[in-house]
Amino acid sequence: MVLPIVSAIEILANRIITDAARNQATDIHIIPRKKDTLVQIRLTNKLIPRLSLPKDECDRLISHFKFTANMDIGERRRPQSGAIFFEVDGQLMGLRLSTLPSNNRESLVIRLLPQQEQIPFHQLSLFPAMTRKLLALLKHAHGLIIFTGPTGSGKTTTLYSLLNETAHLFHRNVITLEDPIEKNYDSVLQVQVNEKAGVTYAAGLKAILRHDPDIIMVGEIRDAETAKIAVRAALTGHLVLSTMHTRDAKGAVYRLREFGVNWLEVEQTLIAVTAQRLVELTCPFCEGDCSPICYSYGRWKRASVFELLSGRNLNSAMKAAKGEKIVTHYRTLREVINKGIALGYIQESEYERLVYDDESP
């Protein structure tokens, strides 16, 4: 029996991923500098330096990651993305890779997605009343629900937790259309967008509609074409869930208008919009900020908070997007975070980090 020869670069790559996974990191940043390369991991909202590498070793490391993710090794002038799976301590980890050309060579960011990890449904929101409201939205037979928030705010995790719950609770057929598939779930049917093979968002959705779905999840509304596809799918009598990058819930309404979606169709289909943030909880063991060692014990130090725009408030927001002077009254993220701080659940520093208006708390 001939044992495979493991190169030094492969050992280094495995060590970097294993270190990040064991420390409960969400991302690995490989950043080129003039004289060397910095490897950092993200713990909650902080970047922690872990390693400094020579320039040549960094180039070989990035080439190794690109090769394993079936990316073009020779192409360094344009951004690329890929995905691979990696096993750490018996746990399957999904890695989503993204390269970006910079003035000092190519940089790489790896998102870590634990496949077995799933937030229990009752822990979805810091406040249980919001969890019940989110599940109630999925009882609708048709319409469009949009989950908004910045990258890393937990939108996809929330979406999958809700879909998994509704698949078991209401016995509904759930089909997703994603680019890429971030986590594998047995309870839902997942379709990967593959433009080279002709599976675009438009073609994939057309095929999904013939597959008798109850709920369709469109990975992300990134452009006008995807926005129109999501709205049209909701018009066919299906419940459509999707995500969008906006600052708050109202922003999604304005974004749909910017994309040029037929406004009458939006009014007929849009049921609710949520905005989500991951907040750092007050640690019972540490005073002030936690040390990296404390973070490595688990992700229970963070929780999601939501603002929900639905019903009359959503109708008012849509009228305001058309230029009418309407005042909406609903619990915003600012108010929800303030409530968490007042109750002692959320660190006070999270207000300054997550609330962007100039009003005093």
mmCIF file of C-alpha atoms in Angstrom:
data_model
loop_
_atom_site.group_PDB
_atom_site.id
_atom_site.type_symbol
_atom_site.label_atom_id
_atom_site.label_comp_id
_atom_site.label_asym_id
_atom_site.label_seq_id
_atom_site.Cartn_x
_atom_site.Cartn_y
_atom_site.Cartn_z
ATOM 1 C CA MET A 1 0.000 0.000 0.000
ATOM 2 C CA VAL A 2 1.404 3.357 -1.094
ATOM 3 C CA LEU A 3 0.541 6.257 1.212
ATOM 4 C CA PRO A 4 -0.237 9.610 -0.498
ATOM 5 C CA ILE A 5 2.468 12.253 -0.153
ATOM 6 C CA VAL A 6 1.108 15.302 1.662
ATOM 7 C CA SER A 7 2.854 18.530 0.696
ATOM 8 C CA ALA A 8 3.916 21.202 3.183
ATOM 9 C CA ILE A 9 1.377 23.638 1.659
ATOM 10 C CA GLU A 10 -1.449 21.140 2.107
ATOM 11 C CA ILE A 11 -0.455 20.639 5.757
ATOM 12 C CA LEU A 12 -0.426 24.442 6.239
ATOM 13 C CA ALA A 13 -3.857 24.817 4.574
ATOM 14 C CA ASN A 14 -5.324 22.082 6.782
ATOM 15 C CA ARG A 15 -3.797 23.679 9.887
ATOM 16 C CA ILE A 16 -5.278 27.102 9.087
ATOM 17 C CA ILE A 17 -8.791 25.677 8.538
ATOM 18 C CA THR A 18 -8.626 23.426 11.613
ATOM 19 C CA ASP A 19 -7.448 26.333 13.799
ATOM 20 C CA ALA A 20 -10.299 28.551 12.574
ATOM 21 C CA ALA A 21 -12.924 25.825 13.029
ATOM 22 C CA ARG A 22 -11.794 24.944 16.564
ATOM 23 C CA ASN A 23 -11.910 28.629 17.535
ATOM 24 C CA GLN A 24 -15.490 28.912 16.219
ATOM 25 C CA ALA A 25 -14.403 31.481 13.597
ATOM 26 C CA THR A 26 -16.811 32.505 10.851
ATOM 27 C CA ASP A 27 -14.218 33.616 8.264
ATOM 28 C CA ILE A 28 -10.537 33.268 7.356
ATOM 29 C CA HIS A 29 -8.845 36.286 5.728
ATOM 30 C CA ILE A 30 -5.602 35.792 3.770
ATOM 31 C CA ILE A 31 -4.426 39.342 3.073
ATOM 32 C CA PRO A 32 -1.310 40.091 0.964
ATOM 33 C CA ARG A 33 1.009 42.914 2.078
ATOM 34 C CA LYS A 34 4.155 44.372 0.499
ATOM 35 C CA LYS A 35 6.636 42.209 2.396
ATOM 36 C CA ASP A 36 4.530 39.339 3.750
ATOM 37 C CA THR A 37 0.980 37.977 4.092
ATOM 38 C CA LEU A 38 -1.343 38.180 7.091
ATOM 39 C CA VAL A 39 -3.748 35.364 8.002
ATOM 40 C CA GLN A 40 -6.645 36.489 10.223
ATOM 41 C CA ILE A 41 -9.805 34.852 11.558
ATOM 42 C CA ARG A 42 -13.087 36.564 12.385
ATOM 43 C CA LEU A 43 -14.563 35.986 15.835
ATOM 44 C CA THR A 44 -17.952 37.731 16.013
ATOM 45 C CA ASN A 45 -17.208 41.279 14.793
ATOM 46 C CA LYS A 46 -13.440 41.203 15.448
ATOM 47 C CA LEU A 47 -10.534 40.161 13.209
ATOM 48 C CA ILE A 48 -7.838 38.259 15.150
ATOM 49 C CA PRO A 49 -4.329 37.948 13.539
ATOM 50 C CA ARG A 50 -3.132 34.312 13.593
ATOM 51 C CA LEU A 51 -0.194 33.926 11.225
ATOM 52 C CA SER A 52 2.317 35.794 9.062
ATOM 53 C CA LEU A 53 3.544 34.090 5.876
ATOM 54 C CA PRO A 54 6.279 34.859 3.288
ATOM 55 C CA LYS A 55 5.035 36.117 -0.089
ATOM 56 C CA ASP A 56 5.959 32.962 -2.060
ATOM 57 C CA GLU A 57 4.349 30.661 0.470
ATOM 58 C CA CYS A 58 1.144 32.702 0.347
ATOM 59 C CA ASP A 59 0.917 32.441 -3.456
ATOM 60 C CA ARG A 60 1.272 28.650 -3.252
ATOM 61 C CA LEU A 61 -1.309 28.503 -0.430
ATOM 62 C CA ILE A 62 -3.913 30.466 -2.404
ATOM 63 C CA SER A 63 -3.198 28.365 -5.521
ATOM 64 C CA HIS A 64 -3.768 25.213 -3.434
ATOM 65 C CA PHE A 65 -7.137 26.484 -2.179
ATOM 66 C CA LYS A 66 -8.162 27.514 -5.714
ATOM 67 C CA PHE A 67 -7.191 24.096 -7.087
ATOM 68 C CA THR A 68 -9.212 22.196 -4.462
ATOM 69 C CA ALA A 69 -12.247 24.432 -5.146
ATOM 70 C CA ASN A 70 -12.024 23.889 -8.955
ATOM 71 C CA MET A 71 -11.154 27.533 -9.619
ATOM 72 C CA ASP A 72 -8.834 28.743 -12.393
ATOM 73 C CA ILE A 73 -5.324 28.777 -10.895
ATOM 74 C CA GLY A 74 -3.825 30.780 -13.767
ATOM 75 C CA GLU A 75 -6.407 33.575 -13.579
ATOM 76 C CA ARG A 76 -5.374 36.223 -11.045
ATOM 77 C CA ARG A 77 -6.773 39.358 -12.669
ATOM 78 C CA ARG A 78 -10.461 38.803 -11.958
ATOM 79 C CA PRO A 79 -12.440 37.770 -8.844
ATOM 80 C CA GLN A 80 -13.407 34.114 -8.525
ATOM 81 C CA SER A 81 -15.528 32.058 -6.143
ATOM 82 C CA GLY A 82 -15.750 28.388 -5.262
ATOM 83 C CA ALA A 83 -16.807 25.935 -2.574
ATOM 84 C CA ILE A 84 -15.346 22.797 -0.965
ATOM 85 C CA PHE A 85 -16.078 20.565 2.032
ATOM 86 C CA PHE A 86 -13.601 19.853 4.817
ATOM 87 C CA GLU A 87 -13.797 17.597 7.873
ATOM 88 C CA VAL A 88 -12.609 18.897 11.250
ATOM 89 C CA ASP A 89 -12.745 16.605 14.303
ATOM 90 C CA GLY A 90 -15.399 14.449 12.652
ATOM 91 C CA GLN A 91 -17.603 17.458 11.790
ATOM 92 C CA LEU A 92 -18.265 18.369 8.138
ATOM 93 C CA MET A 93 -17.438 21.999 7.345
ATOM 94 C CA GLY A 94 -18.514 23.824 4.180
ATOM 95 C CA LEU A 95 -15.967 26.344 2.895
ATOM 96 C CA ARG A 96 -16.978 29.170 0.573
ATOM 97 C CA LEU A 97 -13.960 30.744 -1.119
ATOM 98 C CA SER A 98 -13.725 34.193 -2.690
ATOM 99 C CA THR A 99 -10.617 35.687 -4.336
ATOM 100 C CA LEU A 100 -10.078 39.362 -5.072
ATOM 101 C CA PRO A 101 -7.180 40.921 -7.032
ATOM 102 C CA SER A 102 -5.473 43.709 -5.064
ATOM 103 C CA ASN A 103 -2.505 46.013 -5.567
ATOM 104 C CA ASN A 104 -0.316 43.554 -3.621
ATOM 105 C CA ARG A 105 -1.330 40.345 -5.440
ATOM 106 C CA GLU A 106 -4.417 38.206 -4.798
ATOM 107 C CA SER A 107 -6.342 38.025 -1.520
ATOM 108 C CA LEU A 108 -8.597 35.197 -0.346
ATOM 109 C CA VAL A 109 -11.490 35.052 2.128
ATOM 110 C CA ILE A 110 -12.945 31.724 3.251
ATOM 111 C CA ARG A 111 -16.386 31.581 4.885
ATOM 112 C CA LEU A 112 -16.784 28.629 7.294
ATOM 113 C CA LEU A 113 -20.203 26.983 7.290
ATOM 114 C CA PRO A 114 -20.596 24.100 9.786
ATOM 115 C CA GLN A 115 -22.961 21.620 8.095
ATOM 116 C CA GLN A 116 -24.220 19.824 11.211
ATOM 117 C CA GLU A 117 -24.775 23.011 13.185
ATOM 118 C CA GLN A 118 -28.359 24.219 13.287
ATOM 119 C CA ILE A 119 -29.832 26.745 15.672
ATOM 120 C CA PRO A 120 -32.784 25.236 17.592
ATOM 121 C CA PHE A 121 -35.952 26.936 16.397
ATOM 122 C CA HIS A 122 -36.846 28.290 19.843
ATOM 123 C CA GLN A 123 -33.439 30.070 19.966
ATOM 124 C CA LEU A 124 -33.864 31.779 16.593
ATOM 125 C CA SER A 125 -34.498 35.236 18.079
ATOM 126 C CA LEU A 126 -33.368 36.814 21.332
ATOM 127 C CA PHE A 127 -37.044 37.618 21.987
ATOM 128 C CA PRO A 128 -39.377 34.570 21.651
ATOM 129 C CA ALA A 129 -42.371 36.637 20.498
ATOM 130 C CA MET A 130 -40.521 37.450 17.252
ATOM 131 C CA THR A 131 -39.805 33.735 16.643
ATOM 132 C CA ARG A 132 -43.552 33.016 16.795
ATOM 133 C CA LYS A 133 -44.298 35.890 14.384
ATOM 134 C CA LEU A 134 -41.713 34.605 11.873
ATOM 135 C CA LEU A 135 -43.197 31.101 11.921
ATOM 136 C CA ALA A 136 -46.716 32.533 11.529
ATOM 137 C CA LEU A 137 -45.592 34.207 8.283
ATOM 138 C CA LEU A 138 -44.862 30.788 6.772
ATOM 139 C CA LYS A 139 -48.509 29.761 7.164
ATOM 140 C CA HIS A 140 -49.343 31.923 4.128
ATOM 141 C CA ALA A 141 -50.160 29.915 1.006
ATOM 142 C CA HIS A 142 -48.612 32.462 -1.375
ATOM 143 C CA GLY A 143 -46.705 35.739 -1.406
ATOM 144 C CA LEU A 144 -43.163 37.088 -1.038
ATOM 145 C CA ILE A 145 -41.180 37.389 2.216
ATOM 146 C CA ILE A 146 -37.763 39.111 2.156
ATOM 147 C CA PHE A 147 -35.070 38.747 4.827
ATOM 148 C CA THR A 148 -32.583 41.635 4.830
ATOM 149 C CA GLY A 149 -29.331 42.426 6.571
ATOM 150 C CA PRO A 150 -25.601 42.795 5.854
ATOM 151 C CA THR A 151 -23.245 39.902 5.101
ATOM 152 C CA GLY A 152 -22.790 37.658 8.137
ATOM 153 C CA SER A 153 -25.940 38.805 9.935
ATOM 154 C CA GLY A 154 -27.400 35.276 9.971
ATOM 155 C CA LYS A 155 -30.049 35.637 7.231
ATOM 156 C CA THR A 156 -29.365 32.248 5.628
ATOM 157 C CA THR A 157 -29.245 30.474 9.005
ATOM 158 C CA THR A 158 -32.612 32.016 9.943
ATOM 159 C CA LEU A 159 -34.092 31.098 6.590
ATOM 160 C CA TYR A 160 -32.997 27.460 6.793
ATOM 161 C CA SER A 161 -34.157 27.125 10.387
ATOM 162 C CA LEU A 162 -37.609 28.391 9.379
ATOM 163 C CA LEU A 163 -37.766 26.184 6.268
ATOM 164 C CA ASN A 164 -36.690 23.119 8.228
ATOM 165 C CA GLU A 165 -39.321 23.820 10.875
ATOM 166 C CA THR A 166 -42.136 24.380 8.379
ATOM 167 C CA ALA A 167 -41.192 21.264 6.366
ATOM 168 C CA HIS A 168 -41.679 19.132 9.500
ATOM 169 C CA LEU A 169 -44.478 21.096 11.176
ATOM 170 C CA PHE A 170 -46.743 21.822 8.200
ATOM 171 C CA HIS A 171 -45.550 18.938 5.917
ATOM 172 C CA ARG A 172 -44.884 21.232 2.964
ATOM 173 C CA ASN A 173 -42.684 20.675 -0.081
ATOM 174 C CA VAL A 174 -39.793 23.157 0.071
ATOM 175 C CA ILE A 175 -37.460 23.725 -2.908
ATOM 176 C CA THR A 176 -34.506 26.138 -2.855
ATOM 177 C CA LEU A 177 -32.636 27.785 -5.739
ATOM 178 C CA GLU A 178 -29.192 28.913 -4.569
ATOM 179 C CA ASP A 179 -25.855 30.163 -5.838
ATOM 180 C CA PRO A 180 -24.025 28.537 -4.137
ATOM 181 C CA ILE A 181 -25.722 26.020 -1.803
ATOM 182 C CA GLU A 182 -24.351 27.037 1.611
ATOM 183 C CA LYS A 183 -25.634 24.196 3.783
ATOM 184 C CA ASN A 184 -26.987 20.771 2.904
ATOM 185 C CA TYR A 185 -30.372 19.914 4.420
ATOM 186 C CA ASP A 186 -32.273 16.645 3.975
ATOM 187 C CA SER A 187 -35.684 18.182 4.692
ATOM 188 C CA VAL A 188 -35.611 20.492 1.644
ATOM 189 C CA LEU A 189 -34.841 19.939 -2.053
ATOM 190 C CA GLN A 190 -31.884 22.147 -3.022
ATOM 191 C CA VAL A 191 -31.046 23.266 -6.575
ATOM 192 C CA GLN A 192 -27.657 24.767 -7.469
ATOM 193 C CA VAL A 193 -27.556 27.599 -10.032
ATOM 194 C CA ASN A 194 -25.133 26.567 -12.790
ATOM 195 C CA GLU A 195 -25.069 29.079 -15.640
ATOM 196 C CA LYS A 196 -22.553 27.038 -17.663
ATOM 197 C CA ALA A 197 -24.996 24.128 -17.686
ATOM 198 C CA GLY A 198 -27.913 26.443 -18.501
ATOM 199 C CA VAL A 199 -29.417 26.401 -14.967
ATOM 200 C CA THR A 200 -29.880 30.142 -14.515
ATOM 201 C CA TYR A 201 -32.218 31.673 -11.951
ATOM 202 C CA ALA A 202 -34.897 32.054 -14.657
ATOM 203 C CA ALA A 203 -34.518 28.505 -16.062
ATOM 204 C CA GLY A 204 -34.212 26.939 -12.596
ATOM 205 C CA LEU A 205 -37.326 28.689 -11.324
ATOM 206 C CA LYS A 206 -39.322 27.638 -14.383
ATOM 207 C CA ALA A 207 -38.376 24.004 -13.715
ATOM 208 C CA ILE A 208 -39.111 24.322 -9.978
ATOM 209 C CA LEU A 209 -42.635 25.616 -10.653
ATOM 210 C CA ARG A 210 -43.391 22.343 -12.499
ATOM 211 C CA HIS A 211 -42.127 20.340 -9.492
ATOM 212 C CA ASP A 212 -45.184 21.035 -7.304
ATOM 213 C CA PRO A 213 -43.520 23.181 -4.594
ATOM 214 C CA ASP A 214 -45.359 24.725 -1.654
ATOM 215 C CA ILE A 215 -42.488 27.047 -0.697
ATOM 216 C CA ILE A 216 -39.693 28.316 -2.953
ATOM 217 C CA MET A 217 -36.513 29.854 -1.536
ATOM 218 C CA VAL A 218 -34.536 32.063 -3.931
ATOM 219 C CA GLY A 219 -31.020 32.429 -2.472
ATOM 220 C CA GLU A 220 -30.521 36.168 -2.886
ATOM 221 C CA ILE A 221 -32.105 39.053 -4.797
ATOM 222 C CA ARG A 222 -29.008 40.660 -6.325
ATOM 223 C CA ASP A 223 -30.310 42.338 -9.469
ATOM 224 C CA ALA A 224 -33.423 43.369 -11.401
ATOM 225 C CA GLU A 225 -33.751 39.992 -13.145
ATOM 226 C CA THR A 226 -33.754 37.980 -9.895
ATOM 227 C CA ALA A 227 -36.174 40.460 -8.269
ATOM 228 C CA LYS A 228 -38.653 40.104 -11.143
ATOM 229 C CA ILE A 229 -38.313 36.299 -11.068
ATOM 230 C CA ALA A 230 -39.046 36.177 -7.301
ATOM 231 C CA VAL A 231 -42.131 38.410 -7.652
ATOM 232 C CA ARG A 232 -43.462 36.426 -10.630
ATOM 233 C CA ALA A 233 -43.035 33.153 -8.729
ATOM 234 C CA ALA A 234 -45.091 34.628 -5.867
ATOM 235 C CA LEU A 235 -47.775 35.644 -8.383
ATOM 236 C CA THR A 236 -48.162 32.000 -9.472
ATOM 237 C CA GLY A 237 -49.616 31.106 -6.078
ATOM 238 C CA HIS A 238 -46.470 29.976 -4.246
ATOM 239 C CA LEU A 239 -44.848 31.255 -1.072
ATOM 240 C CA VAL A 240 -41.435 32.682 -2.012
ATOM 241 C CA LEU A 241 -38.678 33.470 0.503
ATOM 242 C CA SER A 242 -35.506 35.355 -0.372
ATOM 243 C CA THR A 243 -32.721 37.496 1.073
ATOM 244 C CA MET A 244 -31.464 40.974 0.202
ATOM 245 C CA HIS A 245 -28.633 43.237 1.332
ATOM 246 C CA THR A 246 -30.206 46.408 2.746
ATOM 247 C CA ARG A 247 -29.700 48.485 5.868
ATOM 248 C CA ASP A 248 -33.230 48.057 7.238
ATOM 249 C CA ALA A 249 -36.608 46.573 6.355
ATOM 250 C CA LYS A 250 -37.855 49.702 4.561
ATOM 251 C CA GLY A 251 -34.751 49.603 2.364
ATOM 252 C CA ALA A 252 -35.964 46.397 0.668
ATOM 253 C CA VAL A 253 -39.149 48.152 -0.490
ATOM 254 C CA TYR A 254 -37.132 51.000 -2.038
ATOM 255 C CA ARG A 255 -34.695 48.494 -3.566
ATOM 256 C CA LEU A 256 -37.502 46.613 -5.349
ATOM 257 C CA ARG A 257 -38.661 49.933 -6.789
ATOM 258 C CA GLU A 258 -35.100 50.701 -7.974
ATOM 259 C CA PHE A 259 -34.956 47.298 -9.688
ATOM 260 C CA GLY A 260 -37.933 48.332 -11.816
ATOM 261 C CA VAL A 261 -40.293 45.594 -10.642
ATOM 262 C CA ASN A 262 -43.934 46.242 -11.560
ATOM 263 C CA TRP A 263 -45.239 48.105 -8.514
ATOM 264 C CA LEU A 264 -48.730 46.618 -8.739
ATOM 265 C CA GLU A 265 -47.164 43.131 -8.600
ATOM 266 C CA VAL A 266 -45.106 44.116 -5.527
ATOM 267 C CA GLU A 267 -48.242 45.348 -3.725
ATOM 268 C CA GLN A 268 -50.039 42.096 -4.576
ATOM 269 C CA THR A 269 -47.239 39.753 -3.459
ATOM 270 C CA LEU A 270 -45.110 41.313 -0.702
ATOM 271 C CA ILE A 271 -46.245 39.955 2.694
ATOM 272 C CA ALA A 272 -43.409 40.951 5.018
ATOM 273 C CA VAL A 273 -39.823 42.223 5.206
ATOM 274 C CA THR A 274 -37.479 41.552 8.112
ATOM 275 C CA ALA A 275 -34.142 43.164 8.979
ATOM 276 C CA GLN A 276 -31.743 41.131 11.091
ATOM 277 C CA ARG A 277 -28.569 41.721 13.114
ATOM 278 C CA LEU A 278 -26.354 39.407 15.150
ATOM 279 C CA VAL A 279 -25.682 41.036 18.512
ATOM 280 C CA GLU A 280 -23.052 40.138 21.098
ATOM 281 C CA LEU A 281 -24.575 39.093 24.398
ATOM 282 C CA THR A 282 -23.341 40.103 27.834
ATOM 283 C CA CYS A 283 -20.922 37.399 28.970
ATOM 284 C CA PRO A 284 -21.570 36.026 32.488
ATOM 285 C CA PHE A 285 -17.849 35.201 32.920
ATOM 286 C CA CYS A 286 -16.004 38.207 31.430
ATOM 287 C CA GLU A 287 -16.123 41.892 32.269
ATOM 288 C CA GLY A 288 -16.259 43.918 29.051
ATOM 289 C CA ASP A 289 -14.957 42.237 25.880
ATOM 290 C CA CYS A 290 -14.341 38.489 25.887
ATOM 291 C CA SER A 291 -10.917 37.052 25.140
ATOM 292 C CA PRO A 292 -10.459 34.824 22.031
ATOM 293 C CA ILE A 293 -10.192 31.791 24.351
ATOM 294 C CA CYS A 294 -13.640 32.538 25.771
ATOM 295 C CA TYR A 295 -15.121 32.792 22.256
ATOM 296 C CA SER A 296 -13.809 29.357 21.322
ATOM 297 C CA TYR A 297 -16.161 27.654 23.802
ATOM 298 C CA GLY A 298 -19.233 28.220 21.645
ATOM 299 C CA ARG A 299 -21.401 30.593 19.625
ATOM 300 C CA TRP A 300 -24.038 31.046 22.293
ATOM 301 C CA LYS A 301 -22.500 34.469 22.956
ATOM 302 C CA ARG A 302 -24.429 35.873 19.986
ATOM 303 C CA ALA A 303 -28.130 36.095 19.217
ATOM 304 C CA SER A 304 -30.319 37.520 16.457
ATOM 305 C CA VAL A 305 -32.592 40.535 16.765
ATOM 306 C CA PHE A 306 -35.183 41.473 14.152
ATOM 307 C CA GLU A 307 -37.368 44.280 12.965
ATOM 308 C CA LEU A 308 -40.501 43.140 11.149
ATOM 309 C CA LEU A 309 -42.423 45.167 8.578
ATOM 310 C CA SER A 310 -45.830 43.668 7.732
ATOM 311 C CA GLY A 311 -49.533 44.457 7.512
ATOM 312 C CA ARG A 312 -50.469 48.135 7.784
ATOM 313 C CA ASN A 313 -46.881 49.204 8.426
ATOM 314 C CA LEU A 314 -45.728 47.485 5.227
ATOM 315 C CA ASN A 315 -48.535 49.163 3.248
ATOM 316 C CA SER A 316 -47.488 52.530 4.701
ATOM 317 C CA ALA A 317 -43.836 51.878 3.759
ATOM 318 C CA MET A 318 -44.862 51.036 0.173
ATOM 319 C CA LYS A 319 -46.887 54.254 -0.042
ATOM 320 C CA ALA A 320 -43.888 56.196 1.289
ATOM 321 C CA ALA A 321 -41.708 54.575 -1.396
ATOM 322 C CA LYS A 322 -44.084 56.001 -4.006
ATOM 323 C CA GLY A 323 -43.552 59.496 -2.604
ATOM 324 C CA GLU A 324 -46.562 59.821 -0.306
ATOM 325 C CA LYS A 325 -45.994 61.405 3.116
ATOM 326 C CA ILE A 326 -46.782 58.555 5.465
ATOM 327 C CA VAL A 327 -45.511 57.961 9.017
ATOM 328 C CA THR A 328 -44.991 54.314 10.017
ATOM 329 C CA HIS A 329 -44.983 53.088 13.625
ATOM 330 C CA TYR A 330 -43.246 49.750 14.188
ATOM 331 C CA ARG A 331 -40.468 48.483 16.445
ATOM 332 C CA THR A 332 -37.195 49.256 14.651
ATOM 333 C CA LEU A 333 -33.833 47.544 15.164
ATOM 334 C CA ARG A 334 -32.738 50.576 17.162
ATOM 335 C CA GLU A 335 -35.580 50.071 19.635
ATOM 336 C CA VAL A 336 -35.109 46.299 19.827
ATOM 337 C CA ILE A 337 -31.362 46.670 20.564
ATOM 338 C CA ASN A 338 -32.114 49.349 23.172
ATOM 339 C CA LYS A 339 -34.572 46.979 24.845
ATOM 340 C CA GLY A 340 -31.952 44.201 24.944
ATOM 341 C CA ILE A 341 -29.390 46.571 26.486
ATOM 342 C CA ALA A 342 -31.903 47.810 29.096
ATOM 343 C CA LEU A 343 -32.686 44.219 30.092
ATOM 344 C CA GLY A 344 -28.979 43.429 30.400
ATOM 345 C CA TYR A 345 -28.884 40.872 27.560
ATOM 346 C CA ILE A 346 -26.870 42.855 24.998
ATOM 347 C CA GLN A 347 -23.524 44.632 25.444
ATOM 348 C CA GLU A 348 -23.837 48.433 25.339
ATOM 349 C CA SER A 349 -21.069 48.675 22.714
ATOM 350 C CA GLU A 350 -23.394 46.928 20.231
ATOM 351 C CA TYR A 351 -25.588 50.053 20.045
ATOM 352 C CA GLU A 352 -22.742 52.170 18.676
ATOM 353 C CA ARG A 353 -21.710 49.404 16.263
ATOM 354 C CA LEU A 354 -25.149 48.593 14.829
ATOM 355 C CA VAL A 355 -27.269 51.744 15.090
ATOM 356 C CA TYR A 356 -26.444 54.286 12.414
ATOM 357 C CA ASP A 357 -28.743 57.226 13.095
ATOM 358 C CA ASP A 358 -27.734 60.405 14.880
ATOM 359 C CA GLU A 359 -30.544 60.324 17.437
ATOM 360 C CA SER A 360 -29.575 59.919 21.067
ATOM 361 C CA PRO A 361 -30.536 56.584 22.632
#
